[in-house]
XYZ file of C-alpha atoms in Angstrom:
123
model
C 0.000 0.000 0.000
C 2.846 2.403 0.802
C 4.460 1.727 -2.554
C 1.289 2.598 -4.386
C 0.920 5.965 -2.564
C 4.616 6.743 -2.157
C 4.560 9.713 -4.565
C 1.585 11.253 -2.782
C 3.234 10.787 0.618
C 6.491 12.261 -0.648
C 4.650 15.200 -2.196
C 2.723 15.791 1.057
C 5.929 15.734 3.123
C 7.586 18.205 0.742
C 4.565 20.504 0.981
C 4.636 20.262 4.784
C 8.317 21.200 4.986
C 7.943 23.908 2.335
C 5.125 25.588 4.266
C 7.373 25.818 7.338
C 9.902 27.851 5.396
C 9.441 31.606 5.191
C 11.172 34.373 3.365
C 12.533 37.533 4.936
C 9.546 39.615 3.888
C 7.161 37.565 6.017
C 9.399 37.578 9.062
C 7.987 39.056 12.254
C 11.376 40.178 13.504
C 11.641 43.916 14.011
C 14.787 45.783 13.232
C 16.082 48.008 15.994
C 16.004 51.772 15.540
C 19.244 53.770 15.401
C 19.893 56.527 17.940
C 22.536 59.191 18.448
C 23.830 59.454 22.010
C 24.592 62.715 23.767
C 25.485 63.443 27.353
C 24.294 66.813 28.605
C 26.261 68.128 31.570
C 25.659 71.458 33.305
C 28.605 73.812 32.952
C 28.186 75.202 36.415
C 26.026 74.928 39.479
C 26.157 73.629 43.011
C 23.284 72.327 45.113
C 23.249 72.935 48.858
C 21.217 70.794 51.242
C 20.989 72.610 54.569
C 19.495 71.433 57.852
C 18.350 74.957 58.579
C 16.600 76.663 55.656
C 17.610 80.055 57.063
C 21.303 79.183 56.504
C 20.573 78.567 52.855
C 18.660 81.831 52.488
C 21.373 83.865 54.219
C 24.205 82.207 52.258
C 25.775 80.554 55.323
C 26.729 77.175 53.859
C 29.040 75.965 56.667
C 26.518 73.393 57.941
C 25.269 72.393 54.503
C 26.018 69.462 52.229
C 27.216 70.400 48.772
C 26.525 68.393 45.585
C 26.954 68.964 41.878
C 24.263 68.493 39.245
C 24.623 65.229 37.367
C 24.857 64.713 33.623
C 21.879 63.493 31.603
C 22.093 60.733 28.979
C 19.923 61.600 25.971
C 19.222 59.447 22.908
C 18.013 61.124 19.697
C 16.473 58.320 17.655
C 15.711 58.112 13.943
C 11.998 57.485 14.616
C 11.874 61.143 15.762
C 11.870 60.164 19.437
C 14.055 61.662 22.174
C 14.778 59.321 25.093
C 16.166 60.254 28.500
C 17.935 57.681 30.654
C 16.961 57.755 34.324
C 18.380 55.714 37.191
C 16.454 55.499 40.431
C 17.187 52.986 43.226
C 19.556 51.028 40.932
C 16.786 50.642 38.325
C 17.365 52.121 34.874
C 14.390 53.315 32.844
C 14.039 55.371 29.695
C 11.449 58.083 29.162
C 10.886 58.604 25.453
C 8.953 61.498 23.901
C 7.831 61.698 20.298
C 7.356 64.929 18.339
C 3.661 65.083 19.297
C 4.614 65.098 22.985
C 3.484 61.537 23.727
C 5.573 59.874 26.437
C 6.445 56.179 26.671
C 8.464 54.628 29.497
C 10.685 51.615 28.824
C 12.647 49.305 31.075
C 16.283 48.912 30.115
C 15.615 45.561 28.405
C 12.636 46.938 26.463
C 14.660 49.946 25.332
C 17.639 47.810 24.257
C 15.373 45.512 22.246
C 13.932 48.478 20.318
C 16.861 50.933 19.976
C 20.619 50.935 19.462
C 23.409 53.477 19.196
C 25.350 53.038 15.999
C 28.802 51.655 16.744
C 28.337 51.213 20.475
C 26.283 49.443 23.084
C 23.654 51.351 25.013
C 24.865 51.551 28.561
């Protein structure tokens, strides 16, 4: 019986394997979007944290803690989105804004799966 239907079985198997193959145009994989990286750092400025607010107002900074403003990591992406890297409690997130002002927040893994900086890893 198998010999009599061997061509049909072979043709069915070929059709089964052929249907499992796909070309690149039907692929669901998304290409990542290129971004330019820039680090914006204030040129000057000092923050004072004082126990007594009156010391801060009067300019007496002897009992105050001094800190400097930190730099901001900004990604300008080719999909017309600007993304700002934020770290809070050892968790990195990205706040991305499109040209219409819509905001989307990404975890670090979500951001890295969607965007890349040409020639370097996103840190």
